[in-house]
Amino acid sequence: MSMAGNLRKVGSLGRVGSLRKVGGLRRVARLGRRGARVDLSHPARSPLGSSVVNCVTYREGVRQPVGRDLVESVERIRKTDDGFVWLGLHEPTEREFAGIADLFDLHPLAVEDAVHAHQRPKVERYDHTLFAVFKTVCYVEHTELTATSEVVDTGEIMVFVGRDFVITVRHGRHGSLGPLREELEGAPEQLAQGPAAVLHAIADHVVDDYLAATDAVQSDIDQVETAVFAPDGERLDPGRIYQLKRELLELKRAVVPLGRPLQVLATQPMRVIAPEIQAYFRDVDDHLKRATEQIAAFDELLNSILQAHLAQVTVAQNEDMRKITAWAAVIAVPTMVCGMYGMNFDHMPELHWKYGYPVVMGLVATVCLTLYRGFRRSGWL
């Protein structure tokens, strides 16, 4: 039975109290050995439906073989004061997370935030544990932007950092940390710096996704801008612009609030983060500011595009009204003449004149042609 497999049973026990209840946990583990073995430490979702994605021990930046019991591994790390445990979970339930919370002595408020999600980006300190919340962002590919297209999908990553452990809790359909874990394992000197290095790598990974999303959104904005200033731009559906603004607002809610937590990680002294690691958080903060500035620029650009589109629609409507007015003026001439001669009076000038009809028709045609040419020269027709 793998270490992460035993962890799944730890979570099912509820709140186990402390590390002294190792014997009870082992009895539960022995009960599970009657079935087939399943390696829950593989960086993929457990086939048993557990929320445990991965559980690995690192010493001097090197991944260690999977142990038989998580509690024994944690005790051994704490006795030797060497290495740390990285535990990854995906949308755990309260029951699954209860035993983990007791094992690592996590604060109940942080546990509640990690289980229920929908939190703002933040950093909180609880005794010897640091709790950080990051909003993850993923650009949703689409063939054509419509008024209902989903452009940005968001999720969350909660990170518990202690002296000898890192617990990551992921919510959402994206933001997998498997590739990041493999990248870190390829750089043992970075993992050797401890849990704080993992926290920095996660923050850097999240902010890099922000930059990738903003670059992709810029392509959508360029397409909308091109469509607005096309010859038939007034026919563009304004819902596309509003949809982009809504999706940009969701991106802004994920990116902008992270500024303050990153400043805290980069400047304020913390027990679990060495001063040399804090310098790297300042670099992540610089990247975040770039993403924030891009989002602010996109918002202003979309406002300008929307105003330009509305101005184009107004100009097109004014042109239509001028054409209608010009034709109404031309048609008013024969309408007036026909109205005068349709009053059926017995005594009317030229009523019985031989040339009356051609003279009136010629006069009407001359006036209408003069009005038409005048409107054409002024650009109304």
mmCIF file of C-alpha atoms in Angstrom:
data_model
loop_
_atom_site.group_PDB
_atom_site.id
_atom_site.type_symbol
_atom_site.label_atom_id
_atom_site.label_comp_id
_atom_site.label_asym_id
_atom_site.label_seq_id
_atom_site.Cartn_x
_atom_site.Cartn_y
_atom_site.Cartn_z
ATOM 1 C CA MET A 1 0.000 0.000 0.000
ATOM 2 C CA SER A 2 1.451 3.340 -1.026
ATOM 3 C CA MET A 3 1.972 6.288 1.261
ATOM 4 C CA ALA A 4 -0.786 8.265 -0.471
ATOM 5 C CA GLY A 5 -3.056 5.236 -0.266
ATOM 6 C CA ASN A 6 -2.675 5.215 3.494
ATOM 7 C CA LEU A 7 -3.350 8.940 3.509
ATOM 8 C CA ARG A 8 -6.715 8.284 1.889
ATOM 9 C CA LYS A 9 -7.584 6.080 4.859
ATOM 10 C CA VAL A 10 -6.303 8.741 7.245
ATOM 11 C CA GLY A 11 -8.771 11.206 5.752
ATOM 12 C CA SER A 12 -11.643 8.721 6.056
ATOM 13 C CA LEU A 13 -11.107 8.416 9.799
ATOM 14 C CA GLY A 14 -12.225 12.034 10.397
ATOM 15 C CA ARG A 15 -10.285 13.994 12.974
ATOM 16 C CA VAL A 16 -7.636 11.607 14.371
ATOM 17 C CA GLY A 17 -6.287 13.918 17.043
ATOM 18 C CA SER A 18 -2.481 13.777 16.802
ATOM 19 C CA LEU A 19 0.476 11.814 15.543
ATOM 20 C CA ARG A 20 0.289 9.488 18.577
ATOM 21 C CA LYS A 21 -2.603 7.541 17.033
ATOM 22 C CA VAL A 22 -0.298 5.709 14.662
ATOM 23 C CA GLY A 23 -1.386 2.274 15.836
ATOM 24 C CA GLY A 24 -5.024 2.845 14.933
ATOM 25 C CA LEU A 25 -4.065 4.153 11.518
ATOM 26 C CA ARG A 26 -1.941 1.066 10.872
ATOM 27 C CA ARG A 27 -4.851 -1.219 11.731
ATOM 28 C CA VAL A 28 -6.988 0.540 9.160
ATOM 29 C CA ALA A 29 -4.174 0.251 6.624
ATOM 30 C CA ARG A 30 -3.891 -3.516 7.246
ATOM 31 C CA LEU A 31 -7.605 -3.912 6.525
ATOM 32 C CA GLY A 32 -7.096 -2.372 3.082
ATOM 33 C CA ARG A 33 -4.276 -4.783 2.149
ATOM 34 C CA ARG A 34 -6.735 -7.564 1.414
ATOM 35 C CA GLY A 35 -7.634 -5.951 -1.937
ATOM 36 C CA ALA A 36 -5.533 -5.229 -4.986
ATOM 37 C CA ARG A 37 -2.747 -2.697 -4.627
ATOM 38 C CA VAL A 38 -3.248 0.700 -6.209
ATOM 39 C CA ASP A 39 -0.439 3.242 -6.515
ATOM 40 C CA LEU A 40 -2.103 6.522 -5.529
ATOM 41 C CA SER A 41 1.219 8.340 -5.701
ATOM 42 C CA HIS A 42 1.025 8.456 -9.491
ATOM 43 C CA PRO A 43 0.500 12.064 -10.675
ATOM 44 C CA ALA A 44 -3.044 11.412 -11.809
ATOM 45 C CA ARG A 45 -6.454 11.178 -10.202
ATOM 46 C CA SER A 46 -6.830 8.080 -8.044
ATOM 47 C CA PRO A 47 -8.888 5.303 -9.673
ATOM 48 C CA LEU A 48 -10.563 4.811 -6.302
ATOM 49 C CA GLY A 49 -12.077 8.296 -6.472
ATOM 50 C CA SER A 50 -9.873 9.713 -3.734
ATOM 51 C CA SER A 51 -9.055 13.391 -3.707
ATOM 52 C CA VAL A 52 -5.357 12.527 -3.289
ATOM 53 C CA VAL A 53 -3.516 13.328 -6.512
ATOM 54 C CA ASN A 54 0.046 12.826 -5.320
ATOM 55 C CA CYS A 55 2.029 12.406 -2.109
ATOM 56 C CA VAL A 56 5.819 12.431 -2.231
ATOM 57 C CA THR A 57 8.681 12.809 0.236
ATOM 58 C CA TYR A 58 11.766 14.812 -0.739
ATOM 59 C CA ARG A 59 15.175 14.798 0.913
ATOM 60 C CA GLU A 60 17.880 17.176 -0.287
ATOM 61 C CA GLY A 61 15.684 17.889 -3.303
ATOM 62 C CA VAL A 62 15.506 14.230 -4.374
ATOM 63 C CA ARG A 63 12.272 12.277 -4.556
ATOM 64 C CA GLN A 64 12.227 9.379 -2.124
ATOM 65 C CA PRO A 65 10.605 5.972 -2.646
ATOM 66 C CA VAL A 66 6.978 5.755 -1.606
ATOM 67 C CA GLY A 67 6.732 4.763 2.038
ATOM 68 C CA ARG A 68 4.356 2.281 3.608
ATOM 69 C CA ASP A 69 2.727 4.727 5.984
ATOM 70 C CA LEU A 70 2.335 8.497 5.752
ATOM 71 C CA VAL A 71 2.384 8.982 9.499
ATOM 72 C CA GLU A 72 5.675 7.077 9.838
ATOM 73 C CA SER A 73 7.161 9.136 7.005
ATOM 74 C CA VAL A 74 6.138 12.399 8.635
ATOM 75 C CA GLU A 75 7.487 11.273 12.015
ATOM 76 C CA ARG A 76 10.789 10.222 10.441
ATOM 77 C CA ILE A 77 11.152 13.576 8.682
ATOM 78 C CA ARG A 78 10.439 15.454 11.900
ATOM 79 C CA LYS A 79 12.865 13.364 13.906
ATOM 80 C CA THR A 80 15.713 13.743 11.438
ATOM 81 C CA ASP A 81 14.744 17.323 10.519
ATOM 82 C CA ASP A 82 15.558 16.464 6.917
ATOM 83 C CA GLY A 83 13.266 16.825 3.903
ATOM 84 C CA PHE A 84 9.572 17.530 3.521
ATOM 85 C CA VAL A 85 6.331 15.997 2.281
ATOM 86 C CA TRP A 86 4.409 17.387 -0.699
ATOM 87 C CA LEU A 87 0.787 16.322 -0.631
ATOM 88 C CA GLY A 88 -1.505 17.234 -3.534
ATOM 89 C CA LEU A 89 -5.303 17.051 -3.416
ATOM 90 C CA HIS A 90 -8.135 17.917 -5.793
ATOM 91 C CA GLU A 91 -11.432 19.194 -4.392
ATOM 92 C CA PRO A 92 -11.363 17.197 -1.139
ATOM 93 C CA THR A 93 -14.424 16.850 1.054
ATOM 94 C CA GLU A 94 -14.504 17.785 4.727
ATOM 95 C CA ARG A 95 -14.361 14.116 5.692
ATOM 96 C CA GLU A 96 -11.344 13.460 3.474
ATOM 97 C CA PHE A 97 -9.491 16.513 4.733
ATOM 98 C CA ALA A 98 -10.243 16.100 8.449
ATOM 99 C CA GLY A 99 -7.512 13.547 9.169
ATOM 100 C CA ILE A 100 -4.980 15.522 7.124
ATOM 101 C CA ALA A 101 -5.789 18.677 9.057
ATOM 102 C CA ASP A 102 -5.106 16.934 12.380
ATOM 103 C CA LEU A 103 -1.991 15.208 11.120
ATOM 104 C CA PHE A 104 -0.369 18.481 10.067
ATOM 105 C CA ASP A 105 -2.026 20.638 12.747
ATOM 106 C CA LEU A 106 -3.768 22.969 10.291
ATOM 107 C CA HIS A 107 -5.906 25.839 11.506
ATOM 108 C CA PRO A 108 -9.695 25.193 11.233
ATOM 109 C CA LEU A 109 -10.336 28.506 9.440
ATOM 110 C CA ALA A 110 -7.757 27.720 6.772
ATOM 111 C CA VAL A 111 -9.137 24.197 6.429
ATOM 112 C CA GLU A 112 -12.635 25.568 5.891
ATOM 113 C CA ASP A 113 -11.362 27.908 3.164
ATOM 114 C CA ALA A 114 -9.462 25.090 1.471
ATOM 115 C CA VAL A 115 -12.460 22.761 1.372
ATOM 116 C CA HIS A 116 -15.159 25.212 0.307
ATOM 117 C CA ALA A 117 -13.033 27.331 -2.076
ATOM 118 C CA HIS A 118 -14.368 30.528 -3.725
ATOM 119 C CA GLN A 119 -11.811 32.624 -1.854
ATOM 120 C CA ARG A 120 -9.993 35.796 -2.820
ATOM 121 C CA PRO A 121 -6.224 35.564 -3.321
ATOM 122 C CA LYS A 122 -4.621 36.027 0.084
ATOM 123 C CA VAL A 123 -1.820 35.020 2.440
ATOM 124 C CA GLU A 124 -2.475 34.213 6.102
ATOM 125 C CA ARG A 125 -0.190 33.070 8.883
ATOM 126 C CA TYR A 126 -1.301 30.586 11.543
ATOM 127 C CA ASP A 127 1.397 29.882 14.116
ATOM 128 C CA HIS A 128 4.036 27.914 12.190
ATOM 129 C CA THR A 129 1.900 27.399 9.067
ATOM 130 C CA LEU A 130 1.453 29.690 6.079
ATOM 131 C CA PHE A 131 -1.786 29.533 4.087
ATOM 132 C CA ALA A 132 -1.906 31.034 0.576
ATOM 133 C CA VAL A 133 -4.748 31.212 -1.939
ATOM 134 C CA PHE A 134 -4.136 31.678 -5.665
ATOM 135 C CA LYS A 135 -6.709 32.107 -8.402
ATOM 136 C CA THR A 136 -5.805 30.051 -11.458
ATOM 137 C CA VAL A 137 -6.714 31.212 -14.963
ATOM 138 C CA CYS A 138 -7.061 29.274 -18.189
ATOM 139 C CA TYR A 139 -7.842 30.704 -21.626
ATOM 140 C CA VAL A 140 -10.702 28.824 -23.297
ATOM 141 C CA GLU A 141 -10.001 28.177 -26.961
ATOM 142 C CA HIS A 142 -12.836 29.020 -29.386
ATOM 143 C CA THR A 143 -13.151 29.208 -33.136
ATOM 144 C CA GLU A 144 -15.240 32.375 -33.143
ATOM 145 C CA LEU A 145 -16.012 34.901 -30.440
ATOM 146 C CA THR A 146 -19.752 35.266 -29.882
ATOM 147 C CA ALA A 147 -21.940 37.060 -27.358
ATOM 148 C CA THR A 148 -21.966 33.899 -25.197
ATOM 149 C CA SER A 149 -18.405 32.601 -25.675
ATOM 150 C CA GLU A 150 -16.460 31.616 -22.567
ATOM 151 C CA VAL A 151 -13.060 33.234 -22.857
ATOM 152 C CA VAL A 152 -11.543 32.752 -19.389
ATOM 153 C CA ASP A 153 -12.019 29.883 -16.941
ATOM 154 C CA THR A 154 -10.870 30.319 -13.349
ATOM 155 C CA GLY A 155 -10.056 27.950 -10.519
ATOM 156 C CA GLU A 156 -8.176 28.005 -7.218
ATOM 157 C CA ILE A 157 -5.065 26.573 -5.632
ATOM 158 C CA MET A 158 -4.716 26.642 -1.844
ATOM 159 C CA VAL A 159 -1.258 26.019 -0.410
ATOM 160 C CA PHE A 160 -0.389 25.094 3.171
ATOM 161 C CA VAL A 161 3.308 25.573 3.886
ATOM 162 C CA GLY A 162 5.010 24.328 7.028
ATOM 163 C CA ARG A 163 8.543 23.657 8.068
ATOM 164 C CA ASP A 164 8.420 20.104 6.697
ATOM 165 C CA PHE A 165 5.355 19.884 4.469
ATOM 166 C CA VAL A 166 3.541 21.424 1.537
ATOM 167 C CA ILE A 167 -0.154 20.695 0.974
ATOM 168 C CA THR A 168 -1.750 21.883 -2.266
ATOM 169 C CA VAL A 169 -5.525 21.824 -2.680
ATOM 170 C CA ARG A 170 -6.764 22.454 -6.215
ATOM 171 C CA HIS A 171 -10.278 23.433 -7.274
ATOM 172 C CA GLY A 172 -11.427 23.666 -10.869
ATOM 173 C CA ARG A 173 -10.997 21.840 -14.162
ATOM 174 C CA HIS A 174 -7.496 23.121 -14.889
ATOM 175 C CA GLY A 175 -4.335 24.205 -13.090
ATOM 176 C CA SER A 176 -2.769 20.776 -12.685
ATOM 177 C CA LEU A 177 0.536 20.896 -10.816
ATOM 178 C CA GLY A 178 1.856 17.652 -12.289
ATOM 179 C CA PRO A 179 4.078 19.327 -14.913
ATOM 180 C CA LEU A 180 5.345 21.779 -12.297
ATOM 181 C CA ARG A 181 6.254 18.926 -9.957
ATOM 182 C CA GLU A 182 8.191 17.191 -12.734
ATOM 183 C CA GLU A 183 9.993 20.424 -13.547
ATOM 184 C CA LEU A 184 11.005 20.922 -9.927
ATOM 185 C CA GLU A 185 12.175 17.326 -9.624
ATOM 186 C CA GLY A 186 14.464 18.064 -12.548
ATOM 187 C CA ALA A 187 16.075 20.825 -10.454
ATOM 188 C CA PRO A 188 16.939 19.181 -7.096
ATOM 189 C CA GLU A 189 18.918 22.209 -5.947
ATOM 190 C CA GLN A 190 15.685 24.222 -5.977
ATOM 191 C CA LEU A 191 13.648 21.581 -4.122
ATOM 192 C CA ALA A 192 16.458 21.304 -1.593
ATOM 193 C CA GLN A 193 15.553 24.801 -0.374
ATOM 194 C CA GLY A 194 12.414 23.363 1.178
ATOM 195 C CA PRO A 195 8.658 24.017 1.082
ATOM 196 C CA ALA A 196 9.151 27.750 0.478
ATOM 197 C CA ALA A 197 10.707 26.943 -2.911
ATOM 198 C CA VAL A 198 7.595 24.965 -3.839
ATOM 199 C CA LEU A 199 5.388 27.899 -2.828
ATOM 200 C CA HIS A 200 7.441 30.226 -5.015
ATOM 201 C CA ALA A 201 7.255 27.809 -7.948
ATOM 202 C CA ILE A 202 3.459 27.607 -7.627
ATOM 203 C CA ALA A 203 3.127 31.404 -7.467
ATOM 204 C CA ASP A 204 5.398 31.794 -10.494
ATOM 205 C CA HIS A 205 3.426 29.126 -12.380
ATOM 206 C CA VAL A 206 0.099 30.828 -11.633
ATOM 207 C CA VAL A 207 1.349 34.270 -12.706
ATOM 208 C CA ASP A 208 2.834 32.834 -15.906
ATOM 209 C CA ASP A 209 -0.632 31.498 -16.711
ATOM 210 C CA TYR A 210 -1.971 35.028 -16.178
ATOM 211 C CA LEU A 211 0.436 36.372 -18.786
ATOM 212 C CA ALA A 212 -0.454 33.595 -21.224
ATOM 213 C CA ALA A 213 -4.162 34.333 -20.762
ATOM 214 C CA THR A 214 -3.708 38.079 -21.288
ATOM 215 C CA ASP A 215 -1.753 37.451 -24.493
ATOM 216 C CA ALA A 216 -4.572 35.228 -25.780
ATOM 217 C CA VAL A 217 -7.248 37.754 -24.800
ATOM 218 C CA GLN A 218 -5.314 40.417 -26.699
ATOM 219 C CA SER A 219 -5.806 38.388 -29.891
ATOM 220 C CA ASP A 220 -9.586 38.422 -29.321
ATOM 221 C CA ILE A 221 -9.517 42.165 -28.727
ATOM 222 C CA ASP A 222 -7.536 42.692 -31.931
ATOM 223 C CA GLN A 223 -10.118 40.705 -33.884
ATOM 224 C CA VAL A 224 -12.993 42.739 -32.448
ATOM 225 C CA GLU A 225 -11.142 45.983 -33.139
ATOM 226 C CA THR A 226 -10.552 44.967 -36.749
ATOM 227 C CA ALA A 227 -14.221 44.047 -37.158
ATOM 228 C CA VAL A 228 -15.374 47.383 -35.720
ATOM 229 C CA PHE A 229 -13.313 49.442 -38.172
ATOM 230 C CA ALA A 230 -14.166 47.270 -41.175
ATOM 231 C CA PRO A 231 -16.383 48.837 -43.884
ATOM 232 C CA ASP A 232 -19.442 47.103 -42.425
ATOM 233 C CA GLY A 233 -18.323 47.554 -38.828
ATOM 234 C CA GLU A 234 -21.645 49.092 -37.767
ATOM 235 C CA ARG A 235 -23.213 45.647 -38.255
ATOM 236 C CA LEU A 236 -20.969 44.077 -35.599
ATOM 237 C CA ASP A 237 -22.893 42.495 -32.720
ATOM 238 C CA PRO A 238 -22.092 44.657 -29.654
ATOM 239 C CA GLY A 239 -22.683 41.585 -27.500
ATOM 240 C CA ARG A 240 -19.230 40.365 -28.524
ATOM 241 C CA ILE A 241 -17.654 43.458 -26.999
ATOM 242 C CA TYR A 242 -19.713 43.185 -23.818
ATOM 243 C CA GLN A 243 -18.810 39.498 -23.512
ATOM 244 C CA LEU A 244 -15.120 40.350 -23.737
ATOM 245 C CA LYS A 245 -15.570 42.998 -21.046
ATOM 246 C CA ARG A 246 -17.311 40.477 -18.772
ATOM 247 C CA GLU A 247 -14.589 37.891 -19.261
ATOM 248 C CA LEU A 248 -11.930 40.550 -18.738
ATOM 249 C CA LEU A 249 -13.626 41.471 -15.467
ATOM 250 C CA GLU A 250 -13.385 37.850 -14.326
ATOM 251 C CA LEU A 251 -9.700 37.850 -15.229
ATOM 252 C CA LYS A 252 -9.239 41.096 -13.330
ATOM 253 C CA ARG A 253 -10.846 39.631 -10.200
ATOM 254 C CA ALA A 254 -8.325 36.799 -10.288
ATOM 255 C CA VAL A 255 -5.195 38.817 -11.021
ATOM 256 C CA VAL A 256 -5.464 42.182 -9.268
ATOM 257 C CA PRO A 257 -6.139 40.984 -5.672
ATOM 258 C CA LEU A 258 -2.971 38.852 -5.746
ATOM 259 C CA GLY A 259 -0.783 41.969 -5.685
ATOM 260 C CA ARG A 260 -0.979 42.530 -1.938
ATOM 261 C CA PRO A 261 -0.315 38.871 -0.947
ATOM 262 C CA LEU A 262 2.766 38.751 -3.181
ATOM 263 C CA GLN A 263 4.083 41.932 -1.599
ATOM 264 C CA VAL A 264 3.626 40.317 1.812
ATOM 265 C CA LEU A 265 5.527 37.217 0.701
ATOM 266 C CA ALA A 266 8.299 39.350 -0.800
ATOM 267 C CA THR A 267 8.808 41.853 2.016
ATOM 268 C CA GLN A 268 7.536 40.658 5.388
ATOM 269 C CA PRO A 269 9.721 38.225 7.390
ATOM 270 C CA MET A 270 8.196 34.760 7.834
ATOM 271 C CA ARG A 271 9.412 31.668 9.607
ATOM 272 C CA VAL A 272 8.734 29.271 6.750
ATOM 273 C CA ILE A 273 10.269 31.487 4.028
ATOM 274 C CA ALA A 274 13.986 32.158 4.008
ATOM 275 C CA PRO A 275 15.110 35.691 3.076
ATOM 276 C CA GLU A 276 16.873 34.431 -0.056
ATOM 277 C CA ILE A 277 13.565 32.951 -1.288
ATOM 278 C CA GLN A 278 11.748 36.252 -0.789
ATOM 279 C CA ALA A 279 13.853 37.862 -3.504
ATOM 280 C CA TYR A 280 12.281 35.481 -6.002
ATOM 281 C CA PHE A 281 8.796 36.502 -4.886
ATOM 282 C CA ARG A 282 9.677 40.070 -5.838
ATOM 283 C CA ASP A 283 10.360 38.840 -9.368
ATOM 284 C CA VAL A 284 6.947 37.133 -9.446
ATOM 285 C CA ASP A 285 5.385 40.366 -8.221
ATOM 286 C CA ASP A 286 6.966 42.221 -11.158
ATOM 287 C CA HIS A 287 5.386 39.752 -13.589
ATOM 288 C CA LEU A 288 2.045 40.180 -11.849
ATOM 289 C CA LYS A 289 2.239 43.953 -12.246
ATOM 290 C CA ARG A 290 2.795 43.472 -15.957
ATOM 291 C CA ALA A 291 -0.345 41.334 -16.191
ATOM 292 C CA THR A 292 -2.303 43.880 -14.134
ATOM 293 C CA GLU A 293 -1.207 46.726 -16.398
ATOM 294 C CA GLN A 294 -2.194 44.740 -19.476
ATOM 295 C CA ILE A 295 -5.658 44.069 -18.078
ATOM 296 C CA ALA A 296 -6.149 47.766 -17.255
ATOM 297 C CA ALA A 297 -5.049 48.699 -20.784
ATOM 298 C CA PHE A 298 -7.407 46.103 -22.278
ATOM 299 C CA ASP A 299 -10.298 47.502 -20.272
ATOM 300 C CA GLU A 300 -9.666 51.028 -21.534
ATOM 301 C CA LEU A 301 -9.203 49.756 -25.091
ATOM 302 C CA LEU A 302 -12.502 47.863 -24.990
ATOM 303 C CA ASN A 303 -14.248 51.001 -23.728
ATOM 304 C CA SER A 304 -12.791 52.923 -26.668
ATOM 305 C CA ILE A 305 -13.792 50.181 -29.115
ATOM 306 C CA LEU A 306 -17.329 50.152 -27.735
ATOM 307 C CA GLN A 307 -17.607 53.941 -27.989
ATOM 308 C CA ALA A 308 -16.250 53.835 -31.555
ATOM 309 C CA HIS A 309 -18.792 51.180 -32.475
ATOM 310 C CA LEU A 310 -21.648 53.198 -30.976
ATOM 311 C CA ALA A 311 -20.399 56.288 -32.830
ATOM 312 C CA GLN A 312 -20.366 54.318 -36.080
ATOM 313 C CA VAL A 313 -23.911 53.145 -35.451
ATOM 314 C CA THR A 314 -24.999 56.743 -34.750
ATOM 315 C CA VAL A 315 -23.323 58.022 -37.915
ATOM 316 C CA ALA A 316 -24.956 55.256 -39.975
ATOM 317 C CA GLN A 317 -28.343 56.120 -38.490
ATOM 318 C CA ASN A 318 -27.824 59.820 -39.278
ATOM 319 C CA GLU A 319 -26.949 58.969 -42.877
ATOM 320 C CA ASP A 320 -30.084 56.876 -43.178
ATOM 321 C CA MET A 321 -32.178 59.685 -41.727
ATOM 322 C CA ARG A 322 -30.710 62.186 -44.226
ATOM 323 C CA LYS A 323 -31.515 59.892 -47.134
ATOM 324 C CA ILE A 324 -35.046 59.408 -45.884
ATOM 325 C CA THR A 325 -35.470 63.157 -45.435
ATOM 326 C CA ALA A 326 -34.114 63.912 -48.922
ATOM 327 C CA TRP A 327 -36.433 61.425 -50.615
ATOM 328 C CA ALA A 328 -39.352 62.708 -48.571
ATOM 329 C CA ALA A 329 -38.623 66.246 -49.823
ATOM 330 C CA VAL A 330 -38.503 65.029 -53.442
ATOM 331 C CA ILE A 331 -41.747 63.085 -53.107
ATOM 332 C CA ALA A 332 -43.455 66.028 -51.391
ATOM 333 C CA VAL A 333 -43.520 68.056 -54.670
ATOM 334 C CA PRO A 334 -45.751 65.708 -56.739
ATOM 335 C CA THR A 335 -47.747 64.935 -53.629
ATOM 336 C CA MET A 336 -48.514 68.629 -53.147
ATOM 337 C CA VAL A 337 -49.477 69.227 -56.800
ATOM 338 C CA CYS A 338 -51.640 66.124 -56.938
ATOM 339 C CA GLY A 339 -53.284 67.167 -53.712
ATOM 340 C CA MET A 340 -54.127 70.603 -55.098
ATOM 341 C CA TYR A 341 -55.688 69.267 -58.298
ATOM 342 C CA GLY A 342 -57.523 66.553 -56.458
ATOM 343 C CA MET A 343 -59.814 68.971 -54.595
ATOM 344 C CA ASN A 344 -62.523 68.691 -57.331
ATOM 345 C CA PHE A 345 -63.515 72.368 -57.480
ATOM 346 C CA ASP A 346 -65.550 73.377 -60.509
ATOM 347 C CA HIS A 347 -63.629 76.575 -61.191
ATOM 348 C CA MET A 348 -59.845 75.967 -61.109
ATOM 349 C CA PRO A 349 -57.191 77.721 -63.274
ATOM 350 C CA GLU A 350 -55.966 75.723 -66.255
ATOM 351 C CA LEU A 351 -58.403 72.909 -65.439
ATOM 352 C CA HIS A 352 -59.756 72.855 -68.994
ATOM 353 C CA TRP A 353 -56.578 74.154 -70.665
ATOM 354 C CA LYS A 354 -55.247 71.948 -73.473
ATOM 355 C CA TYR A 355 -51.616 72.093 -72.301
ATOM 356 C CA GLY A 356 -52.347 72.061 -68.588
ATOM 357 C CA TYR A 357 -51.425 68.426 -67.925
ATOM 358 C CA PRO A 358 -48.030 68.369 -69.726
ATOM 359 C CA VAL A 359 -47.078 71.716 -68.221
ATOM 360 C CA VAL A 360 -47.820 70.520 -64.693
ATOM 361 C CA MET A 361 -46.013 67.183 -65.222
ATOM 362 C CA GLY A 362 -42.998 69.004 -66.683
ATOM 363 C CA LEU A 363 -42.955 71.431 -63.771
ATOM 364 C CA VAL A 364 -43.153 68.610 -61.237
ATOM 365 C CA ALA A 365 -40.351 66.683 -62.965
ATOM 366 C CA THR A 366 -38.140 69.782 -63.146
ATOM 367 C CA VAL A 367 -38.554 70.585 -59.453
ATOM 368 C CA CYS A 368 -37.971 66.967 -58.392
ATOM 369 C CA LEU A 369 -34.844 66.704 -60.550
ATOM 370 C CA THR A 370 -33.519 69.981 -59.152
ATOM 371 C CA LEU A 371 -34.044 68.759 -55.571
ATOM 372 C CA TYR A 372 -32.425 65.403 -56.348
ATOM 373 C CA ARG A 373 -29.319 67.015 -57.853
ATOM 374 C CA GLY A 374 -29.077 69.407 -54.916
ATOM 375 C CA PHE A 375 -29.243 66.568 -52.372
ATOM 376 C CA ARG A 376 -26.680 64.572 -54.346
ATOM 377 C CA ARG A 377 -24.211 67.448 -54.312
ATOM 378 C CA SER A 378 -24.623 67.870 -50.557
ATOM 379 C CA GLY A 379 -24.089 64.151 -49.927
ATOM 380 C CA TRP A 380 -27.556 63.382 -48.664
ATOM 381 C CA LEU A 381 -28.248 60.958 -51.506
#
